[in-house]
Short mmCIF file of C-alpha atoms in Angstrom, two decimals:
data_model
loop_
_atom_site.label_atom_id
_atom_site.label_comp_id
_atom_site.label_asym_id
_atom_site.label_seq_id
_atom_site.Cartn_x
_atom_site.Cartn_y
_atom_site.Cartn_z
CA MET A 1 -34.04 -11.80 -23.69
CA THR A 2 -36.72 -13.08 -23.85
CA THR A 3 -40.03 -12.02 -25.82
CA GLU A 4 -41.55 -10.93 -22.65
CA ALA A 5 -38.49 -8.96 -21.63
CA ILE A 6 -38.92 -6.57 -24.89
CA VAL A 7 -42.62 -6.43 -24.64
CA GLN A 8 -43.44 -1.80 -24.20
CA THR A 9 -45.05 -1.62 -20.28
CA ARG A 10 -48.61 -0.38 -20.39
CA ALA A 11 -49.44 1.94 -18.17
CA VAL A 12 -50.23 0.27 -14.32
CA ALA A 13 -51.14 1.71 -11.26
CA GLY A 14 -48.41 3.41 -8.95
CA GLY A 15 -46.39 5.04 -12.33
CA PRO A 16 -44.03 7.62 -11.20
CA LYS A 17 -44.87 11.31 -9.99
CA GLU A 18 -46.94 13.30 -12.29
CA ARG A 19 -44.90 16.26 -10.81
CA LEU A 20 -42.40 18.15 -12.59
CA THR A 21 -39.50 19.36 -10.56
CA ARG A 22 -36.19 21.21 -11.56
CA PHE A 23 -34.27 18.74 -12.07
CA HIS A 24 -36.41 17.29 -15.46
CA LEU A 25 -36.54 21.32 -16.67
CA ARG A 26 -32.77 20.70 -16.09
CA VAL A 27 -32.42 17.94 -18.65
CA THR A 28 -35.45 19.32 -20.93
CA ALA A 29 -33.32 22.51 -21.53
CA THR A 30 -29.98 20.30 -22.18
CA THR A 31 -32.13 18.06 -24.10
CA PHE A 32 -33.18 21.13 -26.41
CA GLY A 33 -30.34 22.48 -26.61
CA ALA A 34 -28.56 19.32 -28.60
CA ASN A 35 -31.59 19.80 -30.82
CA PHE A 36 -31.50 23.65 -31.61
CA SER A 37 -27.37 23.08 -32.26
CA ASP A 38 -29.10 20.01 -34.66
CA GLY A 39 -31.43 21.86 -36.64
CA PHE A 40 -27.86 24.47 -36.81
CA ALA A 41 -25.58 22.27 -38.44
CA LEU A 42 -28.49 20.94 -40.22
CA GLY A 43 -29.86 23.69 -41.64
CA VAL A 44 -26.60 25.74 -42.19
CA ILE A 45 -24.67 23.51 -44.71
CA GLY A 46 -28.20 24.40 -47.49
CA ALA A 47 -27.89 27.78 -46.18
CA VAL A 48 -23.64 28.59 -47.35
CA LEU A 49 -24.15 25.90 -50.17
CA PRO A 50 -24.82 28.16 -52.83
CA THR A 51 -22.05 30.32 -51.63
CA LEU A 52 -19.93 27.63 -51.16
CA SER A 53 -20.18 26.27 -54.31
CA THR A 54 -18.55 28.74 -55.92
CA SER A 55 -15.77 30.17 -53.92
CA ILE A 56 -14.00 26.22 -53.74
CA HIS A 57 -15.53 25.30 -57.45
CA LEU A 58 -18.18 22.66 -55.91
CA SER A 59 -19.47 20.01 -58.52
CA GLY A 60 -22.88 18.78 -58.45
CA VAL A 61 -21.75 16.00 -57.08
CA TRP A 62 -19.67 17.17 -54.23
CA GLN A 63 -22.63 19.62 -53.58
CA GLY A 64 -25.38 16.22 -52.71
CA LEU A 65 -22.51 14.82 -50.88
CA LEU A 66 -21.69 17.76 -48.31
CA GLY A 67 -25.18 18.42 -48.16
CA SER A 68 -25.51 14.87 -47.02
CA SER A 69 -22.36 14.73 -44.90
CA ALA A 70 -23.90 15.26 -41.35
CA LEU A 71 -26.71 13.24 -42.26
CA ILE A 72 -24.33 10.74 -43.40
CA GLY A 73 -22.45 10.91 -40.22
CA LEU A 74 -26.11 10.49 -37.87
CA PHE A 75 -26.40 7.45 -39.27
CA PHE A 76 -23.15 5.71 -38.00
CA GLY A 77 -23.01 7.33 -35.26
CA SER A 78 -27.53 6.53 -34.08
CA VAL A 79 -26.68 2.93 -35.15
CA ILE A 80 -23.68 2.73 -33.38
CA LEU A 81 -23.87 4.56 -29.93
CA GLY A 82 -27.32 4.30 -29.43
CA ARG A 83 -26.20 0.41 -28.80
CA VAL A 84 -23.10 1.31 -27.16
CA ALA A 85 -26.17 3.43 -24.80
CA ASP A 86 -27.57 0.27 -23.38
CA ALA A 87 -24.68 -1.22 -22.97
CA ILE A 88 -22.38 1.03 -20.87
CA GLY A 89 -25.68 3.78 -19.94
CA ARG A 90 -26.99 7.07 -21.34
CA GLN A 91 -25.11 9.74 -19.20
CA LYS A 92 -21.39 9.20 -20.91
CA LEU A 93 -22.67 9.87 -24.22
CA TYR A 94 -24.92 12.86 -23.27
CA LEU A 95 -21.63 14.44 -22.30
CA TYR A 96 -18.92 13.56 -24.32
CA ASN A 97 -20.73 13.46 -27.57
CA PHE A 98 -20.89 17.31 -27.45
CA VAL A 99 -17.48 17.50 -27.24
CA LEU A 100 -17.26 16.18 -29.82
CA ILE A 101 -19.80 18.14 -31.47
CA THR A 102 -18.37 21.78 -30.65
CA VAL A 103 -14.42 21.44 -31.27
CA ALA A 104 -15.98 19.71 -34.74
CA SER A 105 -18.09 23.00 -35.65
CA ALA A 106 -15.31 25.48 -34.89
CA ALA A 107 -13.00 23.61 -37.02
CA GLN A 108 -15.24 24.43 -39.80
CA LEU A 109 -13.75 28.05 -40.29
CA TRP A 110 -10.44 26.41 -41.11
CA ALA A 111 -12.08 24.46 -44.10
CA HIS A 112 -11.78 25.50 -46.94
CA ASP A 113 -11.55 21.96 -49.49
CA PRO A 114 -14.31 19.55 -50.09
CA TRP A 115 -12.60 16.68 -48.79
CA SER A 116 -11.95 18.99 -44.84
CA LEU A 117 -15.53 19.72 -44.47
CA PHE A 118 -17.02 16.79 -45.82
CA ALA A 119 -14.78 15.13 -42.91
CA LEU A 120 -15.80 17.28 -40.09
CA ARG A 121 -19.19 17.24 -41.09
CA LEU A 122 -19.52 13.82 -40.57
CA LEU A 123 -17.91 14.51 -37.14
CA ILE A 124 -20.44 16.32 -36.22
CA GLY A 125 -23.42 13.92 -37.19
CA PHE A 126 -22.09 11.31 -35.32
CA GLY A 127 -21.98 13.46 -32.51
CA LEU A 128 -25.49 13.77 -33.18
CA GLY A 129 -25.97 11.05 -33.54
CA ALA A 130 -25.21 9.94 -29.93
CA ASP A 131 -27.46 12.09 -29.03
CA TYR A 132 -30.13 11.30 -31.58
CA ALA A 133 -30.23 7.96 -30.05
CA VAL A 134 -29.38 9.33 -26.18
CA GLY A 135 -31.25 12.65 -25.70
CA PRO A 136 -34.92 11.60 -25.93
CA THR A 137 -34.25 8.18 -24.63
CA LEU A 138 -32.47 10.06 -21.08
CA LEU A 139 -35.44 12.56 -20.97
CA SER A 140 -38.30 9.73 -21.96
CA GLU A 141 -37.17 7.20 -18.90
CA PHE A 142 -36.89 11.28 -16.96
CA SER A 143 -40.53 12.17 -17.41
CA PRO A 144 -43.28 12.85 -16.28
CA ARG A 145 -45.51 10.32 -18.35
CA ARG A 146 -48.46 13.41 -19.04
CA LEU A 147 -45.93 15.74 -19.97
CA ARG A 148 -43.22 13.15 -21.85
CA GLY A 149 -45.56 14.00 -25.20
CA LEU A 150 -45.49 18.03 -24.67
CA LEU A 151 -41.54 17.90 -23.87
CA LEU A 152 -40.74 15.32 -26.30
CA GLY A 153 -42.24 16.95 -29.42
CA SER A 154 -40.51 20.35 -27.52
CA LEU A 155 -37.59 18.88 -29.06
CA THR A 156 -38.20 19.33 -32.54
CA VAL A 157 -39.14 22.88 -31.89
CA LEU A 158 -36.30 23.76 -30.68
CA TRP A 159 -34.42 21.76 -33.70
CA THR A 160 -37.06 23.58 -35.87
CA VAL A 161 -35.85 27.06 -34.37
CA GLY A 162 -32.38 26.07 -34.95
CA TYR A 163 -32.72 24.78 -38.93
CA VAL A 164 -34.49 28.08 -39.52
CA LEU A 165 -32.14 30.36 -37.47
CA ALA A 166 -29.61 29.12 -40.04
CA ASN A 167 -31.20 29.45 -42.80
CA ILE A 168 -32.43 33.69 -42.32
CA LEU A 169 -29.14 33.49 -41.36
CA GLY A 170 -28.03 32.71 -44.37
CA THR A 171 -30.84 34.70 -46.13
CA TYR A 172 -30.10 37.54 -45.55
CA ILE A 173 -26.56 37.78 -44.50
CA SER A 174 -23.89 38.82 -47.57
CA LEU A 175 -21.75 35.92 -47.76
CA SER A 176 -18.87 35.61 -48.93
CA ASP A 177 -16.68 32.62 -48.72
CA THR A 178 -14.44 33.61 -45.12
CA SER A 179 -18.64 34.29 -43.40
CA ALA A 180 -19.39 31.53 -44.81
CA HIS A 181 -17.45 29.55 -42.81
CA LEU A 182 -17.64 31.70 -39.63
CA LEU A 183 -21.48 30.94 -40.33
CA LEU A 184 -20.68 27.11 -40.13
CA ALA A 185 -18.33 27.94 -37.24
CA ALA A 186 -20.92 29.47 -35.09
CA GLY A 187 -22.79 25.89 -34.76
CA ALA A 188 -19.96 25.72 -31.24
CA LEU A 189 -21.26 28.57 -29.96
CA PRO A 190 -24.65 26.71 -28.54
CA ALA A 191 -22.96 23.17 -28.83
CA VAL A 192 -20.32 24.27 -25.94
CA LEU A 193 -23.59 26.59 -24.03
CA VAL A 194 -24.71 22.42 -23.87
CA LEU A 195 -21.56 20.86 -23.15
CA LEU A 196 -21.74 22.61 -20.30
CA LEU A 197 -25.42 22.57 -18.57
CA ARG A 198 -24.35 19.06 -19.38
CA ILE A 199 -21.61 18.68 -16.67
CA GLY A 200 -23.14 16.94 -13.87
CA THR A 201 -26.12 14.77 -15.31
CA PRO A 202 -26.87 11.58 -13.48
CA GLU A 203 -27.44 7.91 -15.19
CA SER A 204 -30.87 7.25 -16.20
CA PRO A 205 -32.14 5.48 -13.56
CA SER A 206 -34.84 3.66 -15.37
CA TRP A 207 -31.72 2.41 -16.85
CA LEU A 208 -29.86 1.49 -13.91
CA ALA A 209 -32.91 -0.16 -12.29
CA SER A 210 -32.63 -2.48 -15.94
CA ARG A 211 -29.54 -3.53 -14.80
CA GLY A 212 -30.39 -5.09 -11.01
CA ARG A 213 -28.93 -1.53 -9.44
CA PHE A 214 -31.68 0.15 -7.93
CA ALA A 215 -29.88 1.20 -4.65
CA GLU A 216 -28.50 3.78 -7.09
CA ALA A 217 -31.36 4.48 -9.23
CA ASP A 218 -33.89 5.48 -5.70
CA GLU A 219 -30.41 7.42 -4.73
CA ILE A 220 -30.75 9.15 -7.72
CA ARG A 221 -35.19 9.49 -8.20
CA ARG A 222 -34.38 10.45 -4.14
CA ARG A 223 -31.94 13.65 -4.87
CA TYR A 224 -32.84 14.76 -7.88
CA LEU A 225 -36.87 13.99 -8.19
CA GLY A 226 -37.70 14.22 -4.90
CA GLU A 227 -38.90 10.76 -4.88
CA GLU A 228 -39.46 7.76 -2.19
CA PRO A 229 -38.64 4.82 -3.36
CA GLU A 230 -40.91 2.23 -2.67
CA PRO A 231 -40.66 -1.30 -0.54
CA ARG A 232 -38.88 -3.87 -3.37
CA THR A 233 -39.51 -7.32 -2.53
CA ALA A 234 -36.55 -10.05 -2.75
CA GLN A 235 -37.08 -10.71 -6.12
CA ASP A 236 -37.49 -7.19 -6.84
CA GLN A 237 -33.46 -6.61 -4.95
CA ALA A 238 -32.19 -9.59 -7.00
CA PRO A 239 -29.35 -8.22 -9.78
CA ALA A 240 -30.46 -8.19 -13.88
CA PRO A 241 -27.60 -10.24 -15.45
CA GLU A 242 -25.55 -7.92 -17.26
CA VAL A 243 -26.51 -8.39 -20.98
CA THR A 244 -25.36 -6.00 -24.03
CA PRO A 245 -28.57 -5.78 -25.96
CA SER A 246 -28.39 -7.26 -30.10
CA TYR A 247 -29.98 -5.55 -33.03
CA SER A 248 -31.95 -8.66 -33.86
CA GLU A 249 -33.52 -8.31 -30.44
CA LEU A 250 -35.43 -4.82 -31.74
CA PHE A 251 -36.54 -7.97 -34.24
CA ALA A 252 -37.81 -10.39 -31.87
CA ARG A 253 -41.64 -11.89 -32.14
CA GLY A 254 -43.53 -9.26 -29.79
CA GLN A 255 -41.12 -6.31 -30.85
CA ARG A 256 -40.29 -6.61 -35.13
CA ARG A 257 -43.78 -4.84 -35.46
CA ASN A 258 -42.87 -1.58 -33.62
CA THR A 259 -39.18 -1.52 -34.65
CA TRP A 260 -39.95 -2.15 -38.69
CA PHE A 261 -42.83 0.65 -38.28
CA GLY A 262 -40.98 2.98 -36.36
CA ALA A 263 -38.29 3.10 -39.15
CA ILE A 264 -40.51 3.68 -42.72
CA PHE A 265 -42.70 6.41 -40.40
CA TYR A 266 -39.50 7.31 -39.86
CA SER A 267 -37.65 7.53 -42.78
CA ALA A 268 -40.94 8.52 -45.37
CA GLN A 269 -41.48 11.53 -43.19
CA VAL A 270 -37.54 12.56 -43.25
CA LEU A 271 -36.05 12.13 -46.65
CA PRO A 272 -38.55 14.77 -48.18
CA TYR A 273 -38.42 17.68 -45.36
CA PHE A 274 -34.34 17.12 -45.50
CA ALA A 275 -34.11 16.98 -49.36
CA ILE A 276 -36.81 19.50 -49.62
CA TYR A 277 -35.21 22.46 -46.94
CA THR A 278 -31.55 21.84 -48.51
CA PHE A 279 -32.73 22.52 -51.93
CA MET A 280 -35.11 24.86 -50.82
CA SER A 281 -33.54 28.09 -53.40
CA THR A 282 -32.52 25.67 -56.39
CA ILE A 283 -36.86 24.50 -56.25
CA LEU A 284 -38.13 27.70 -55.62
CA ALA A 285 -36.02 28.67 -58.79
CA SER A 286 -37.33 25.46 -60.04
CA LEU A 287 -41.28 26.97 -59.22
CA HIS A 288 -40.14 30.81 -61.15
CA VAL A 289 -41.53 32.34 -57.72
CA GLY A 290 -41.02 36.08 -57.59
CA ASP A 291 -38.90 37.50 -54.95
CA ALA A 292 -37.27 34.26 -53.67
CA ASP A 293 -35.89 35.03 -50.73
CA THR A 294 -39.15 37.06 -49.27
CA GLN A 295 -40.82 33.70 -50.22
CA ASN A 296 -38.50 30.95 -48.49
CA THR A 297 -38.02 33.45 -45.17
CA VAL A 298 -42.50 32.93 -44.93
CA LEU A 299 -41.68 29.14 -45.88
CA ASN A 300 -39.42 29.37 -42.53
CA LEU A 301 -41.39 31.06 -40.94
CA PHE A 302 -44.96 29.01 -41.28
CA LEU A 303 -41.71 25.79 -40.81
CA LEU A 304 -41.45 27.39 -37.26
CA LEU A 305 -44.97 27.89 -36.52
CA GLY A 306 -46.04 24.09 -37.58
CA GLY A 307 -43.77 23.27 -35.06
CA VAL A 308 -45.40 25.15 -32.50
CA VAL A 309 -48.88 24.85 -32.45
CA GLY A 310 -47.85 21.19 -34.03
CA LEU A 311 -47.22 20.26 -30.20
CA TRP A 312 -50.88 20.01 -28.80
CA PRO A 313 -52.68 17.26 -30.82
CA VAL A 314 -49.17 15.50 -30.88
CA GLN A 315 -49.90 15.95 -26.52
CA ARG A 316 -53.79 15.67 -26.98
CA MET A 317 -54.87 14.37 -30.14
CA GLY A 318 -52.88 10.59 -29.35
CA ARG A 319 -49.31 9.48 -31.37
CA ARG A 320 -51.72 6.85 -34.10
CA PRO A 321 -54.07 9.17 -35.86
CA PHE A 322 -51.82 12.64 -35.22
CA THR A 323 -48.94 10.70 -37.25
CA ILE A 324 -51.55 8.87 -40.44
CA TRP A 325 -54.10 12.15 -40.76
CA THR A 326 -50.41 14.01 -40.99
CA PHE A 327 -48.99 12.11 -43.96
CA VAL A 328 -52.49 12.63 -45.60
CA VAL A 329 -51.70 15.59 -45.30
CA LEU A 330 -48.09 15.80 -46.68
CA THR A 331 -48.46 13.59 -50.10
CA VAL A 332 -51.74 15.08 -50.92
CA CYS A 333 -49.90 18.69 -50.94
CA LEU A 334 -46.57 16.96 -52.30
CA ALA A 335 -49.32 15.88 -54.98
CA ALA A 336 -50.13 18.88 -55.76
CA MET A 337 -47.34 21.10 -56.79
CA ALA A 338 -46.78 18.10 -59.05
CA ALA A 339 -49.74 17.95 -60.55
CA LEU A 340 -50.31 21.24 -60.53
CA ASN A 341 -45.99 22.56 -61.85
CA ASP A 342 -47.32 24.21 -65.53
CA HIS A 343 -49.55 27.27 -62.99
CA SER A 344 -47.85 30.03 -62.21
CA GLY A 345 -45.42 30.53 -58.46
CA LEU A 346 -48.29 32.24 -56.61
CA VAL A 347 -50.59 28.47 -57.21
CA LEU A 348 -47.70 26.43 -55.95
CA MET A 349 -47.51 28.17 -53.09
CA VAL A 350 -50.48 27.20 -51.73
CA PRO A 351 -50.07 23.87 -51.05
CA PHE A 352 -46.08 23.75 -50.53
CA VAL A 353 -46.18 26.88 -47.00
CA ILE A 354 -49.62 23.80 -46.38
CA TYR A 355 -46.81 21.07 -46.92
CA THR A 356 -44.35 23.13 -44.69
CA PHE A 357 -46.84 24.24 -41.51
CA VAL A 358 -48.12 20.74 -41.77
CA MET A 359 -44.52 18.69 -41.50
CA ALA A 360 -43.00 20.87 -39.22
CA ALA A 361 -46.05 19.90 -36.94
CA ALA A 362 -45.78 16.94 -37.86
CA SER A 363 -42.06 16.59 -37.17
CA ASN A 364 -42.83 16.53 -34.10
CA VAL A 365 -44.19 13.17 -32.97
CA THR A 366 -39.75 11.94 -35.04
CA GLN A 367 -38.97 12.81 -31.35
CA VAL A 368 -42.00 10.83 -29.47
CA TYR A 369 -42.82 7.87 -30.92
CA PRO A 370 -39.01 5.92 -30.94
CA PRO A 371 -38.58 6.14 -27.27
CA GLU A 372 -42.63 4.73 -26.53
CA LEU A 373 -42.21 1.67 -28.97
CA PHE A 374 -39.30 -0.32 -27.19
CA PRO A 375 -38.16 -1.26 -23.37
CA THR A 376 -35.64 0.20 -21.37
CA ALA A 377 -33.22 -2.20 -22.03
CA LEU A 378 -33.75 -1.68 -25.81
CA ARG A 379 -34.53 1.88 -25.58
CA GLY A 380 -30.93 2.79 -26.70
CA ALA A 381 -30.45 0.64 -29.37
CA GLY A 382 -33.93 0.69 -30.65
CA VAL A 383 -33.97 4.68 -31.81
CA GLY A 384 -30.79 4.82 -32.30
CA PHE A 385 -31.13 2.38 -35.13
CA LEU A 386 -34.72 4.52 -36.22
CA ASN A 387 -32.78 7.62 -35.73
CA GLY A 388 -29.31 5.80 -38.45
CA ALA A 389 -32.33 4.52 -40.40
CA SER A 390 -33.80 7.04 -41.32
CA ARG A 391 -30.81 9.26 -41.92
CA VAL A 392 -29.70 7.04 -44.41
CA ALA A 393 -34.21 7.89 -46.44
CA SER A 394 -32.76 11.23 -45.40
CA ALA A 395 -28.72 11.16 -47.53
CA VAL A 396 -30.11 9.11 -49.66
CA GLY A 397 -33.51 11.93 -50.52
CA THR A 398 -30.65 15.20 -50.12
CA PHE A 399 -28.22 13.36 -52.72
CA ILE A 400 -31.48 12.92 -55.70
CA LEU A 401 -33.17 15.55 -55.65
CA PRO A 402 -30.43 18.31 -57.38
CA ILE A 403 -29.84 14.90 -59.73
CA SER A 404 -33.20 14.49 -60.53
CA LEU A 405 -35.00 18.93 -60.49
CA ASP A 406 -31.90 18.82 -63.49
CA ARG A 407 -33.32 15.25 -65.11
CA LEU A 408 -36.47 15.10 -63.95
CA GLY A 409 -37.70 18.63 -63.64
CA ILE A 410 -39.93 19.95 -60.69
CA GLY A 411 -43.46 17.95 -61.53
CA TRP A 412 -41.73 14.37 -60.67
CA SER A 413 -39.21 15.41 -58.42
CA MET A 414 -42.14 16.08 -56.39
CA ALA A 415 -44.54 13.17 -57.81
CA TRP A 416 -41.30 10.49 -56.23
CA LEU A 417 -41.75 12.33 -52.80
CA ALA A 418 -44.61 12.29 -52.66
CA GLY A 419 -44.86 8.66 -53.31
CA VAL A 420 -42.32 8.16 -50.43
CA LEU A 421 -45.31 9.89 -47.88
CA LEU A 422 -47.71 7.27 -49.35
CA VAL A 423 -45.12 4.88 -48.47
CA GLY A 424 -45.56 6.31 -45.31
CA THR A 425 -49.31 6.60 -44.82
CA LEU A 426 -50.21 3.10 -45.60
CA ALA A 427 -47.41 1.99 -42.70
CA SER A 428 -48.94 4.31 -40.07
CA ILE A 429 -52.27 2.92 -41.32
CA ALA A 430 -51.61 -0.55 -40.83
CA TRP A 431 -48.97 -0.54 -38.04
CA ALA A 432 -49.09 2.41 -36.14
CA PRO A 433 -49.56 1.86 -32.01
CA GLU A 434 -51.32 3.85 -29.93
CA THR A 435 -48.24 4.48 -27.05
CA ARG A 436 -49.34 7.83 -25.34
CA ASN A 437 -50.42 5.90 -22.25
CA LEU A 438 -47.33 4.10 -21.54
CA VAL A 439 -44.36 3.46 -18.78
CA THR A 440 -40.90 3.85 -20.48
CA THR A 441 -39.93 3.73 -16.41
CA GLU A 442 -40.03 0.25 -16.32
CA GLY A 443 -38.24 -1.22 -13.95
CA LEU A 444 -38.60 1.62 -10.77
CA HIS A 445 -42.13 0.52 -9.30
CA HIS A 446 -43.16 -2.30 -8.59
#
């Protein structure tokens, strides 16, 4: 593949029609459901870990492993299956990954030892990793450009709804070993609904066009989007070579800067997020906060509110300024918690609430930026790589934070997490591109 072939296509005249169709809503709904399932699956482990620690006698190491297990699976699923999606298409993975997620989620009901629960959560993460790579990729390739930021950003809101619901249920349900396993297995319910809704979803016409299969792409556009294809020249009709993308192409000249930026910004943002919210109860105890259950609920509500409010600036403000300024605010908030760690819990809750609100808003861009950083031929592999890298960071942070809290205390723990966010700030200032007006439907219009 040439250097020019991997440089992102910019907005041009004759781009995709801007109207939203019923089919757009269907693809959006099934991708929303997947993100809800993901948020619930990742949030529920933090909710049940205190109970499981007692009922199945988990050591600190096992708590860290189970807390990060789905994230480890997400890494392998994103990296391996993202590249597969570029080779065989989006549709197959978009459907069959939720078969795995549904079965593994339900099987948690009978996982009463650390090893079996760890293995099942690895499988859930592996399936979700495929969806991280394929779901936003497929949605970005179907979405009208003017609505792409809103639709992709909304994925994180639905993720947050699932995550918050799992935390609130874990807070207010009186958990025993049995009810904790029931809550874990409840993730199979939204997963099976997503699976049923996805049956019949067509292949991405952008991917088909990138493979020279223009007739199939045009038929999908006509049947599902109500768009009549534009006339093509003989050169347009020439079949594209069947090339399986290589990860080395993500780092080729003209593409490597976007790849490195994506990996650093995504990892720097989600590492503190997962670490902090997986061990929220431990952090609140370290802050000596009164009525921890109420404060946990308040933080979760601000998490949800921030996700909803954050949709507007992602769409209107632009990707680059939104990313930079949210990183700045997040860094300052955790630095303030580190500096004020010997103050009262009430004082520390102020930067914590601000951090929660802004982090939820900032997370919207993690679904928007990655598909926009890569051209169609590399989009699945690129999005998969960025999700994989971010999940390594998340797993590392989730494993290390409880050890850090125990050995270094809350102050230094917040300080090194603020340092991670500072790295994200600097990388965004240096490398963040503005991608709001880029086309993600290469090959469909000429």
